[in-house]
PDB file of C-alpha atoms in Angstrom:
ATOM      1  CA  UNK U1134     135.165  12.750-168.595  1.00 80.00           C
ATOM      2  CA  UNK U1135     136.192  15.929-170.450  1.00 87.00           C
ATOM      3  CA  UNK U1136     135.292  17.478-173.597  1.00 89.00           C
ATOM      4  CA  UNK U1137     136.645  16.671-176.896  1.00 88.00           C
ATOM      5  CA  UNK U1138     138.703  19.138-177.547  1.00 89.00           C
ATOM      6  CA  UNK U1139     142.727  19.493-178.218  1.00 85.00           C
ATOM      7  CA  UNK U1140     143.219  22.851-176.364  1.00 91.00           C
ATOM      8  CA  UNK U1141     142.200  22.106-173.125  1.00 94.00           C
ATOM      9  CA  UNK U1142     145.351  21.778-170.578  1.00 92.00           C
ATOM     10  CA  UNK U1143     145.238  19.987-167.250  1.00 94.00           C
ATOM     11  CA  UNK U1144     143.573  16.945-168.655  1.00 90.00           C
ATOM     12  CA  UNK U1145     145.294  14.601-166.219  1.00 90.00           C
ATOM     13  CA  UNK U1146     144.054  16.438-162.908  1.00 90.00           C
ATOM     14  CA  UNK U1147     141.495  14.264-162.126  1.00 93.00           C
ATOM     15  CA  UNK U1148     139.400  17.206-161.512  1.00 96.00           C
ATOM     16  CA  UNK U1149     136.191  18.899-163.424  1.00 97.00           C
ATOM     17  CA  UNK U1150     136.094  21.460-166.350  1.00 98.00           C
ATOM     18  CA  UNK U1151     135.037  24.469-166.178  1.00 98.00           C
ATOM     19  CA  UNK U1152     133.371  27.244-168.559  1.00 98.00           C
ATOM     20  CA  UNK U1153     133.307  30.159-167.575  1.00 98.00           C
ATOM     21  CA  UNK U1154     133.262  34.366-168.585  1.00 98.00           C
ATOM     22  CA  UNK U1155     131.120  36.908-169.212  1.00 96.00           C
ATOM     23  CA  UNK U1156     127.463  36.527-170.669  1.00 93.00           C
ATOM     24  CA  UNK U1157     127.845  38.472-173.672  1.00 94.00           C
ATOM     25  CA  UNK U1158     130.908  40.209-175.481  1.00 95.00           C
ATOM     26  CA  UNK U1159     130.817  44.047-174.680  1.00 94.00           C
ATOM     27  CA  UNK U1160     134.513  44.802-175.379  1.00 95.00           C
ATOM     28  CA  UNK U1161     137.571  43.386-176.721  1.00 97.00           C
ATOM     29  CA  UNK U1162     139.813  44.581-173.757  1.00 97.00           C
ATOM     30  CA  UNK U1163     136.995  42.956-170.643  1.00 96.00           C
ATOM     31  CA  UNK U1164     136.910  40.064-172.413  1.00 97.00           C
ATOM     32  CA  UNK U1165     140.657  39.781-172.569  1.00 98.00           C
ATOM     33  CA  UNK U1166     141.294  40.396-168.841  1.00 98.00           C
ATOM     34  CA  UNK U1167     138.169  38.051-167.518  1.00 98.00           C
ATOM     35  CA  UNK U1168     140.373  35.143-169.464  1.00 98.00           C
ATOM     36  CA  UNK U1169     143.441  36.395-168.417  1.00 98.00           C
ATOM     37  CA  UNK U1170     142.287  36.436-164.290  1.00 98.00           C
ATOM     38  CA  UNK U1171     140.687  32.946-164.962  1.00 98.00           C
ATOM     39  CA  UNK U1172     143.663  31.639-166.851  1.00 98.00           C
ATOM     40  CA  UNK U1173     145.924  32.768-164.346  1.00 98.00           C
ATOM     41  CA  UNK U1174     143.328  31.239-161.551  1.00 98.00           C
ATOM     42  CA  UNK U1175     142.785  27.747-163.413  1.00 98.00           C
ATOM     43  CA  UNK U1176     146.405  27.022-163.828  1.00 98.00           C
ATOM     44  CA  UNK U1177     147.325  27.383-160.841  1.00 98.00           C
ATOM     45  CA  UNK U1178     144.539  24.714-159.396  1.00 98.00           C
ATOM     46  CA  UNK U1179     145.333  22.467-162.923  1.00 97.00           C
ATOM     47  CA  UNK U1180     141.797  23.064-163.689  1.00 98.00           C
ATOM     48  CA  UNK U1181     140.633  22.398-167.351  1.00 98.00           C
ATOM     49  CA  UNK U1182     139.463  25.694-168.652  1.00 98.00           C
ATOM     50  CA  UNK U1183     136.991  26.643-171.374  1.00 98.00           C
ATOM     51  CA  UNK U1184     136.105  31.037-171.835  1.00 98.00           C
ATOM     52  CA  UNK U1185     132.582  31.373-172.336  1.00 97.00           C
ATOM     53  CA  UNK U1186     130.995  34.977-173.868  1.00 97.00           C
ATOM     54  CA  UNK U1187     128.061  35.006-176.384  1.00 95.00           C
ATOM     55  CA  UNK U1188     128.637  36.496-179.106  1.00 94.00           C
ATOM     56  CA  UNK U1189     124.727  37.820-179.262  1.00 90.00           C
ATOM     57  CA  UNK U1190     121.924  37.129-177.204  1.00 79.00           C
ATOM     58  CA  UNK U1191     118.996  36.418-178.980  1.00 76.00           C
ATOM     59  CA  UNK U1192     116.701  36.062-175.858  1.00 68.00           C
ATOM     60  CA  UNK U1193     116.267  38.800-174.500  1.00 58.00           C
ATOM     61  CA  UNK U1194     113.352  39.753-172.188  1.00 62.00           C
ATOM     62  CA  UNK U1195     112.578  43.023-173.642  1.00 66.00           C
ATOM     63  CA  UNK U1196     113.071  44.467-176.877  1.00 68.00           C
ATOM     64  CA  UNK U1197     115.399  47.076-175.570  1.00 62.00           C
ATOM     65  CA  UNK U1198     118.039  44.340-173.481  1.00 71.00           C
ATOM     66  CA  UNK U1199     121.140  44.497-174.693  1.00 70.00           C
ATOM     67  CA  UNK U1200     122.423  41.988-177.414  1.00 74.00           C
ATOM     68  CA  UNK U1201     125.763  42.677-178.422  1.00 79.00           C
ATOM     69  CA  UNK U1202     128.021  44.528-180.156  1.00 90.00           C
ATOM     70  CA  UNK U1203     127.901  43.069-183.219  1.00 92.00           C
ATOM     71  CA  UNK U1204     128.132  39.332-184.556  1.00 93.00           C
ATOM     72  CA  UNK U1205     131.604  39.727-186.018  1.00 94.00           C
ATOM     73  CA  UNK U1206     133.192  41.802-183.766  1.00 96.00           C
ATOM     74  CA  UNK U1207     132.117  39.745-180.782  1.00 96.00           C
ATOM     75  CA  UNK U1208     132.963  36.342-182.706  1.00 97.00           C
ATOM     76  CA  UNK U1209     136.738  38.487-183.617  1.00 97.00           C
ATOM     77  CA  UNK U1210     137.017  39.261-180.074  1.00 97.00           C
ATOM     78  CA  UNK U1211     136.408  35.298-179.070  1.00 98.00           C
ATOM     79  CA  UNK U1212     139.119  34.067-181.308  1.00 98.00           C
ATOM     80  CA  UNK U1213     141.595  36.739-180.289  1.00 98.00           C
ATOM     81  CA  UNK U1214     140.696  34.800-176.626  1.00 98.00           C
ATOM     82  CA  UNK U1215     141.225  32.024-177.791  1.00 98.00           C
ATOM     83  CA  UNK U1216     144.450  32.410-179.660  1.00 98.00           C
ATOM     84  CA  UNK U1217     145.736  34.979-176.827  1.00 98.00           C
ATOM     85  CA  UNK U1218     145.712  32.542-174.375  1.00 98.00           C
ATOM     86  CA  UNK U1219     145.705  28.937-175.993  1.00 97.00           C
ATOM     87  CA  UNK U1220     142.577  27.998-174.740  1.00 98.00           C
ATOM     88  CA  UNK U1221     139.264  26.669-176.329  1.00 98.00           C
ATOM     89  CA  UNK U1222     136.124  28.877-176.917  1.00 98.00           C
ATOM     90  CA  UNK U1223     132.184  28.271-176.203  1.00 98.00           C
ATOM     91  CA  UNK U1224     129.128  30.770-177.772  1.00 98.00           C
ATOM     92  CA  UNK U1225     125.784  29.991-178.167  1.00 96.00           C
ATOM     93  CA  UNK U1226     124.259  29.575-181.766  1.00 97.00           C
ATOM     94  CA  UNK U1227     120.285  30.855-182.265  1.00 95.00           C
ATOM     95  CA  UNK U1228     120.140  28.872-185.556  1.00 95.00           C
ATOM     96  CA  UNK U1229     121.075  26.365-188.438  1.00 96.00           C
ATOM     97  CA  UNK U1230     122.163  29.086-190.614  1.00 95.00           C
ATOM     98  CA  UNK U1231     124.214  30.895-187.769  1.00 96.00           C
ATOM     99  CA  UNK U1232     126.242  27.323-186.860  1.00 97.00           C
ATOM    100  CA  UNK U1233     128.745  27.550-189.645  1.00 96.00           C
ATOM    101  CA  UNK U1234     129.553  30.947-189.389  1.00 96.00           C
ATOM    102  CA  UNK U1235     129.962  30.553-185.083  1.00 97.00           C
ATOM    103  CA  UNK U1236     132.226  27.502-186.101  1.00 98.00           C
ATOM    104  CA  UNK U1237     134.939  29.452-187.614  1.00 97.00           C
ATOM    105  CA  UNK U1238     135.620  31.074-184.302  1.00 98.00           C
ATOM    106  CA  UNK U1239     134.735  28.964-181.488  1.00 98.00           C
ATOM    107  CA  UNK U1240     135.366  25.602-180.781  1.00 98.00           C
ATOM    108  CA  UNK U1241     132.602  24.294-178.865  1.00 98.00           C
ATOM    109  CA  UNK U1242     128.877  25.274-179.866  1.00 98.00           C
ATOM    110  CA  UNK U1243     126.428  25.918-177.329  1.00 98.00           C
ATOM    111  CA  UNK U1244     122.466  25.052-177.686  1.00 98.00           C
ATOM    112  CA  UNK U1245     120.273  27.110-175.507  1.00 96.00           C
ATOM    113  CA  UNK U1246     118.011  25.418-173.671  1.00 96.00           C
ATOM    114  CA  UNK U1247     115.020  26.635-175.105  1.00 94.00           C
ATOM    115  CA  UNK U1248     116.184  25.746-178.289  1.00 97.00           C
ATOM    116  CA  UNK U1249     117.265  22.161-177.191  1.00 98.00           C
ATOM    117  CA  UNK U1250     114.844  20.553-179.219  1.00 97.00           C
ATOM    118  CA  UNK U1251     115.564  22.149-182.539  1.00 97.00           C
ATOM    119  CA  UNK U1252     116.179  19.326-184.721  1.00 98.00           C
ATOM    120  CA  UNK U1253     117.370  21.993-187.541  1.00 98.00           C
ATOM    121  CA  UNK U1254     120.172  23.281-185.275  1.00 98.00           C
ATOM    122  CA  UNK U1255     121.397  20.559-183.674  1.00 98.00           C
ATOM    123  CA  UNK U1256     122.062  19.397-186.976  1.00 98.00           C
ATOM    124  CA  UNK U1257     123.860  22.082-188.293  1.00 98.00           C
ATOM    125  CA  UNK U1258     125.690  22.363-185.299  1.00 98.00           C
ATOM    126  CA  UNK U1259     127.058  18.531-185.829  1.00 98.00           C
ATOM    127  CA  UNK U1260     128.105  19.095-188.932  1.00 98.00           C
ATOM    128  CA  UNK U1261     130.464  21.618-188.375  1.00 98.00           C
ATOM    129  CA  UNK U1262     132.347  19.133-185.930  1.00 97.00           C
ATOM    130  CA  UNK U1263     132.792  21.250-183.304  1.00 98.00           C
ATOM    131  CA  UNK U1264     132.079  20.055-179.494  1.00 98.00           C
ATOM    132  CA  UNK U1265     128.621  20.760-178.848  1.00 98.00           C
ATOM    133  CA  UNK U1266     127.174  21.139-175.498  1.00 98.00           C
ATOM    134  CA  UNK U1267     123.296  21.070-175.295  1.00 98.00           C
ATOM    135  CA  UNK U1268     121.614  22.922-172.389  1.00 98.00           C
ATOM    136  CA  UNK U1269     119.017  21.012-170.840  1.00 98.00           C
ATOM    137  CA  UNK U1270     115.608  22.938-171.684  1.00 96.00           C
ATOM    138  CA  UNK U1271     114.258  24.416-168.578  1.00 95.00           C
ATOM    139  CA  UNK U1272     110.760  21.906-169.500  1.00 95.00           C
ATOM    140  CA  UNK U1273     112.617  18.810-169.999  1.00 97.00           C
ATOM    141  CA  UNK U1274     113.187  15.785-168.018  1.00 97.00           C
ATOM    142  CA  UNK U1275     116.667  14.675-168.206  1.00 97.00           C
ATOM    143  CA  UNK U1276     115.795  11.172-169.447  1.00 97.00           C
ATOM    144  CA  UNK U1277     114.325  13.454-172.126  1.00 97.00           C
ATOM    145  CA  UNK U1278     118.076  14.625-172.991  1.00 98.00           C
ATOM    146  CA  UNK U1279     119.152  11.684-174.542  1.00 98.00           C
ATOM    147  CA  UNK U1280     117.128  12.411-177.346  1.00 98.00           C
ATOM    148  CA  UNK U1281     118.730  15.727-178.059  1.00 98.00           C
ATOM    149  CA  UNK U1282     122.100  13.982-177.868  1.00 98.00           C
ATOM    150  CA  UNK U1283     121.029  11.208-180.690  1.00 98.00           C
ATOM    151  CA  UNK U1284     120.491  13.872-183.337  1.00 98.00           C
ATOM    152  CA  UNK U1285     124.014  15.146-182.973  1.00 98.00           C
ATOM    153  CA  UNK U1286     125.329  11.286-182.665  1.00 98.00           C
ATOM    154  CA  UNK U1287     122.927  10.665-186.008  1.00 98.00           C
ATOM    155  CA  UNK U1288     124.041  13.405-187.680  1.00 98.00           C
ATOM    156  CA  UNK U1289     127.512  11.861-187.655  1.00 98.00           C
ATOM    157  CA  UNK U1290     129.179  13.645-184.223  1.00 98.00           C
ATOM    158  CA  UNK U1291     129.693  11.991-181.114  1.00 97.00           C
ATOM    159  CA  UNK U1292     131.305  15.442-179.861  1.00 97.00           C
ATOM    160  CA  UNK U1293     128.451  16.160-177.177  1.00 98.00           C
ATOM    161  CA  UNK U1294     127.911  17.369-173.486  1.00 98.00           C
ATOM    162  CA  UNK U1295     125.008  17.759-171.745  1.00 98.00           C
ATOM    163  CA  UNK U1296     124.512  20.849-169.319  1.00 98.00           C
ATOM    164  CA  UNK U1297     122.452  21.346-166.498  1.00 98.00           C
ATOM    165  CA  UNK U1298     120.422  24.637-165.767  1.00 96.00           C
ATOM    166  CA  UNK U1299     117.440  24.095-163.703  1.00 95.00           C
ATOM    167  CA  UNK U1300     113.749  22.911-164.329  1.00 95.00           C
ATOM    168  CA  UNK U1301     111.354  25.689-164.460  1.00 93.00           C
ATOM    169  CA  UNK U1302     109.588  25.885-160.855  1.00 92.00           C
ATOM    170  CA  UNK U1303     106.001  28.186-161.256  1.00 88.00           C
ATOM    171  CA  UNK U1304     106.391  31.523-162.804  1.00 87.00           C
ATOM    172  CA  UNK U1305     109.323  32.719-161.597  1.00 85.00           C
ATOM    173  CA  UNK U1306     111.701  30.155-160.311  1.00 90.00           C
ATOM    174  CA  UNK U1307     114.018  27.590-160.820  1.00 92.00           C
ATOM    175  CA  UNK U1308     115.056  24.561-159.458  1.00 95.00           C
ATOM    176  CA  UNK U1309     117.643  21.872-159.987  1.00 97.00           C
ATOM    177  CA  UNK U1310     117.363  18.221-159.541  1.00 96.00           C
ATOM    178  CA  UNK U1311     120.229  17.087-158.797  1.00 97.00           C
ATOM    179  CA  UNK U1312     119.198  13.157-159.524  1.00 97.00           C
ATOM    180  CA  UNK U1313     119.673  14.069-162.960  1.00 98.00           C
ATOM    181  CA  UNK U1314     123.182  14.887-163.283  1.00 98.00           C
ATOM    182  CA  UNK U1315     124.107  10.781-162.645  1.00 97.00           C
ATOM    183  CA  UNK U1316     121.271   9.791-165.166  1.00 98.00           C
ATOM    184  CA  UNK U1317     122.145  12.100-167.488  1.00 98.00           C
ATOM    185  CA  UNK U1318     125.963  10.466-167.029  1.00 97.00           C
ATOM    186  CA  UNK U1319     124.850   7.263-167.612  1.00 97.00           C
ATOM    187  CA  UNK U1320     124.432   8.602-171.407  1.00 97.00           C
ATOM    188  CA  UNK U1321     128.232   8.337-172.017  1.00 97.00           C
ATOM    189  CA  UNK U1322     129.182  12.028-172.450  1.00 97.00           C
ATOM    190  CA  UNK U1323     130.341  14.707-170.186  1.00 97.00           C
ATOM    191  CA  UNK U1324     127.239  16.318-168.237  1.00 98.00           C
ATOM    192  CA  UNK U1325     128.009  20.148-167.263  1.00 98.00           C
ATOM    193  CA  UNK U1326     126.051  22.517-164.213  1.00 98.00           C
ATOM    194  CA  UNK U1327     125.110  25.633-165.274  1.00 97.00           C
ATOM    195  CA  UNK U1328     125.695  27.082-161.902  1.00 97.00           C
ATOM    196  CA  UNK U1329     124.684  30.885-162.506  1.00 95.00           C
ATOM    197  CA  UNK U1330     121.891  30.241-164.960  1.00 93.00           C
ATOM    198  CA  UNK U1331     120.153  27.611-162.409  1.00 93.00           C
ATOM    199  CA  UNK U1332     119.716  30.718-159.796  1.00 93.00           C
ATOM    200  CA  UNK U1333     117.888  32.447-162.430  1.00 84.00           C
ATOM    201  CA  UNK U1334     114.736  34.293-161.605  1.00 83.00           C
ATOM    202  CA  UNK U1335     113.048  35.159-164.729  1.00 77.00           C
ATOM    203  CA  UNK U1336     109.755  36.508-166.012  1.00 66.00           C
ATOM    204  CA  UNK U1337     109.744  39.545-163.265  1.00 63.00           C
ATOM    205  CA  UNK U1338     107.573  41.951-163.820  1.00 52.00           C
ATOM    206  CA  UNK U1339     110.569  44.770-164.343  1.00 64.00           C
ATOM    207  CA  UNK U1340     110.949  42.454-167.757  1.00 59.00           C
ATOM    208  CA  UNK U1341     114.781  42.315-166.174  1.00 61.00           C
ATOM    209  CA  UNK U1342     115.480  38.637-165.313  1.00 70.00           C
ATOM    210  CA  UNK U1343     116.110  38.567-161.467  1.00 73.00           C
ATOM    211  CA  UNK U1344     118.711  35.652-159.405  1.00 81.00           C
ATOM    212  CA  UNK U1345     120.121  34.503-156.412  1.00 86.00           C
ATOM    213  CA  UNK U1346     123.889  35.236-156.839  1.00 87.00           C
ATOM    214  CA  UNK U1347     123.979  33.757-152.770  1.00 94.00           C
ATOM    215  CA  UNK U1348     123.618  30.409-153.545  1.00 95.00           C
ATOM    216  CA  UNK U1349     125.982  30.193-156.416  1.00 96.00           C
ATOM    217  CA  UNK U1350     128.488  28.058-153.778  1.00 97.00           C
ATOM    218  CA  UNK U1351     125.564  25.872-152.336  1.00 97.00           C
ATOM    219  CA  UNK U1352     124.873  24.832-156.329  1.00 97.00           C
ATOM    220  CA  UNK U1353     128.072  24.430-157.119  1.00 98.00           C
ATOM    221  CA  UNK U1354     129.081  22.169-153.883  1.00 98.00           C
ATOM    222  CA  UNK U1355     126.013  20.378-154.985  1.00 98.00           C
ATOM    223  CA  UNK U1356     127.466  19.448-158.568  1.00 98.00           C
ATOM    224  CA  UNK U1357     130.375  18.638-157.536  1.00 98.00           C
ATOM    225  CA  UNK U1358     128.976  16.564-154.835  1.00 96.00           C
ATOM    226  CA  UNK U1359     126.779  14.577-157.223  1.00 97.00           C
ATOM    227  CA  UNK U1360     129.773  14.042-160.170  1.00 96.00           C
ATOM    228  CA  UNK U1361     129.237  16.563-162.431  1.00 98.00           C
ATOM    229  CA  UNK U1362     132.071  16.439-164.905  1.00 98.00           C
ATOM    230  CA  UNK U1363     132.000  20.657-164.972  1.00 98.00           C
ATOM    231  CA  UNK U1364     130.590  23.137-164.443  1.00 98.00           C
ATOM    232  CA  UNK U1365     129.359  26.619-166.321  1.00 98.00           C
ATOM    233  CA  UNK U1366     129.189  29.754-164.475  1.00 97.00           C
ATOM    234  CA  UNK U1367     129.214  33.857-165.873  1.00 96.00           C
ATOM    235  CA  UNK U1368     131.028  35.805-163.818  1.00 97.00           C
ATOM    236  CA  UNK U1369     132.029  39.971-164.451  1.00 95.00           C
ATOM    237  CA  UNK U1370     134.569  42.094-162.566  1.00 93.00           C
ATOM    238  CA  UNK U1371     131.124  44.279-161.803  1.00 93.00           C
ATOM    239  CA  UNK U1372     127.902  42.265-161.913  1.00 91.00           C
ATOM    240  CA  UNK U1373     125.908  44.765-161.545  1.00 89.00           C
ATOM    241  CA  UNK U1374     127.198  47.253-164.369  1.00 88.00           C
ATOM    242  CA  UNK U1375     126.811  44.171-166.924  1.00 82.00           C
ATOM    243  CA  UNK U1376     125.301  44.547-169.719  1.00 83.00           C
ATOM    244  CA  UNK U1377     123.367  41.182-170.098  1.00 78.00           C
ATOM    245  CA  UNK U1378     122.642  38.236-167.109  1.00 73.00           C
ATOM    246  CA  UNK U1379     124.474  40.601-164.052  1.00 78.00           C
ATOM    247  CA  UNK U1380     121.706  39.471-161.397  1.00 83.00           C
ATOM    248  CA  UNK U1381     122.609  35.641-161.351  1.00 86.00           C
ATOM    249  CA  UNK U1382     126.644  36.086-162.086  1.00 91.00           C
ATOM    250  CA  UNK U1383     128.961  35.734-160.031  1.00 95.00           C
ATOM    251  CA  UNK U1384     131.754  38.563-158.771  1.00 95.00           C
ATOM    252  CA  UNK U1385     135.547  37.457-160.390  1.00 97.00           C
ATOM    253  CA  UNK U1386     137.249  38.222-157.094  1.00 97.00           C
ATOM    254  CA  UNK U1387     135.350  35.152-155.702  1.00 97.00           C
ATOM    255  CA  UNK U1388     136.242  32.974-157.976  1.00 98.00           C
ATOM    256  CA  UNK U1389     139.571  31.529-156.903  1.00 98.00           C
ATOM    257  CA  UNK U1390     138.563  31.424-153.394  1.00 98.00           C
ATOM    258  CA  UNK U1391     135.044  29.245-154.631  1.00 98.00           C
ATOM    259  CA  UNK U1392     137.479  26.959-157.006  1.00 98.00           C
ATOM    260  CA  UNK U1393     139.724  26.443-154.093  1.00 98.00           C
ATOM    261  CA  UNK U1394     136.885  25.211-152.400  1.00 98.00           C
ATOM    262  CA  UNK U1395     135.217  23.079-154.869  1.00 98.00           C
ATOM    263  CA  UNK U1396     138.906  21.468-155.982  1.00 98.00           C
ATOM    264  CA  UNK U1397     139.123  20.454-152.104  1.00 97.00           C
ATOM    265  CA  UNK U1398     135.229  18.537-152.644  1.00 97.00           C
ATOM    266  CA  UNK U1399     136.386  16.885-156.057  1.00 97.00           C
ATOM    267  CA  UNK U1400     139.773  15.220-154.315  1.00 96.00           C
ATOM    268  CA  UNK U1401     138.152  14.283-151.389  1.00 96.00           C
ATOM    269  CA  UNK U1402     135.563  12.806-153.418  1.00 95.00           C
ATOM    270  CA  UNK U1403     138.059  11.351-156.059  1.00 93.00           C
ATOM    271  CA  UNK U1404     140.130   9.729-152.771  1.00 90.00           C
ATOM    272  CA  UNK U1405     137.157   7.728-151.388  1.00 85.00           C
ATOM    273  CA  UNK U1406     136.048   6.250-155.287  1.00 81.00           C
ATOM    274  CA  UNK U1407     139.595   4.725-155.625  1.00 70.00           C
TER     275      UNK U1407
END
């Protein structure tokens, strides 16, 4: 099951999606050569691809993080992606009045989790008719998802996915279930693992959200494993120079390699369901 969406390529593999980039936009020309690697990467293993860069991030530990470099010259810089390489486009959107003007550049609209419940901006994000992919909040059951997915369906868009990112585990932890990922299927729309974000560790006491970059293959094996339909993961050329999210991303010179790896799961996978 893939997302609705003309641009993306590869639709025939028989293989899962996959969004992926930076966390934020911090420059025209690292945004550009992140999609050109993962292009390059994606078509080789006929692997659906999606960028993925926020165009500001609007939660933000401390009131010093890093945001952005500006709402239109981030959302520019996306649709120069987009149109570079013919290949769709996912941000995140903060709010109904910021849906709209995200629509014009990107093709798929992204609901943070802690905003999944927003009524107001799942709304405005139907309307545009864009894709919209709704992160699972961090406090919500995944039976709890299908409600989140009936506001965009009632507000006249059946363009939806569903994403994955953990369950908040104490403090400063999170875990993923991974029995959620076929009951959240059973919904009828493609369900997406936030690999990177699900190895967050946040609320440290630096007020600098913390990870476990390690495990990004173990989570990812484990999607794959259980059906996701595709998966979500940041990744930088230098993790720990970025600007926004660095602790949980994964390095872009171990990307190919881990795709290799997860394509070889997938067909294995897709052999024995024949």
């Amino acid at each position: 099951m893939l997302l609705q969406t003309e641009k993306l390529k590869h639709t025939d593999s028989g293989l899962f999606f996959l969004l992926a980039g930076p966390c934020v936009i911090e420059g025209e020309n690292m945004a550009l050569n992140i999609a050109e690697t993962i292009v390059k990467i994606t078509d080789r293993l006929h692997i659906p691809y999606v960028f993925k860069g926020s165009y500001r991030k609007a939660n933000r530990s401390r009131i010093d993080s890093f945001t952005g470099i500006g709402d239109e010259k981030a959302l520019k810089i996306l649709r120069k992606v987009g149109e570079t390489f013919n290949i769709p486009v996912v941000t995140d959107i903060h709010s109904a009045e910021e849906a709209r003007m995200a629509a014009e550049y990107a093709d798929i609209l992204q609901i943070p989790a802690f905003l999944s419940r927003q009524t107001d901006l799942l709304v405005a994000a139907a309307e545009t008719g864009r894709v919209v992919n709704i992160k699972k909040g961090q406090f919500l059951s995944p039976g709890a998802m299908k409600f989140a997915v009936q506001k965009v369906i009632d507000a006249g868009n059946k363009k939806v996915a569903i994403t994955e990112r953990g369950t908040t585990f104490g403090y400063q932890d999170l875990l993923v279930d991974f029995r959620g990922i076929p009951e959240m299927k059973s919904f009828g729309y493609p369900v997406i693992l936030d690999v990177t974000h699900s190895l967050q560790q946040p609320n440290q006491t630096s007020g600098v959200t913390g990870g476990m970059p390690q495990l990004i293959e173990t989570i990812a094996r484990a999607g794959i494993a259980t059906g996701a339909d595709g998966l979500f993961m940041e990744t930088h050329p230098e993790p720990e120079k970025a600007k926004s999210d660095g602790a949980n991303m994964l390095r872009l010179d171990l990307l190919e390699g881990l795709l290799v790896r997860l394509t070889a799961i997938r067909e294995t996978i897709n052999k024995f369901d024949k």
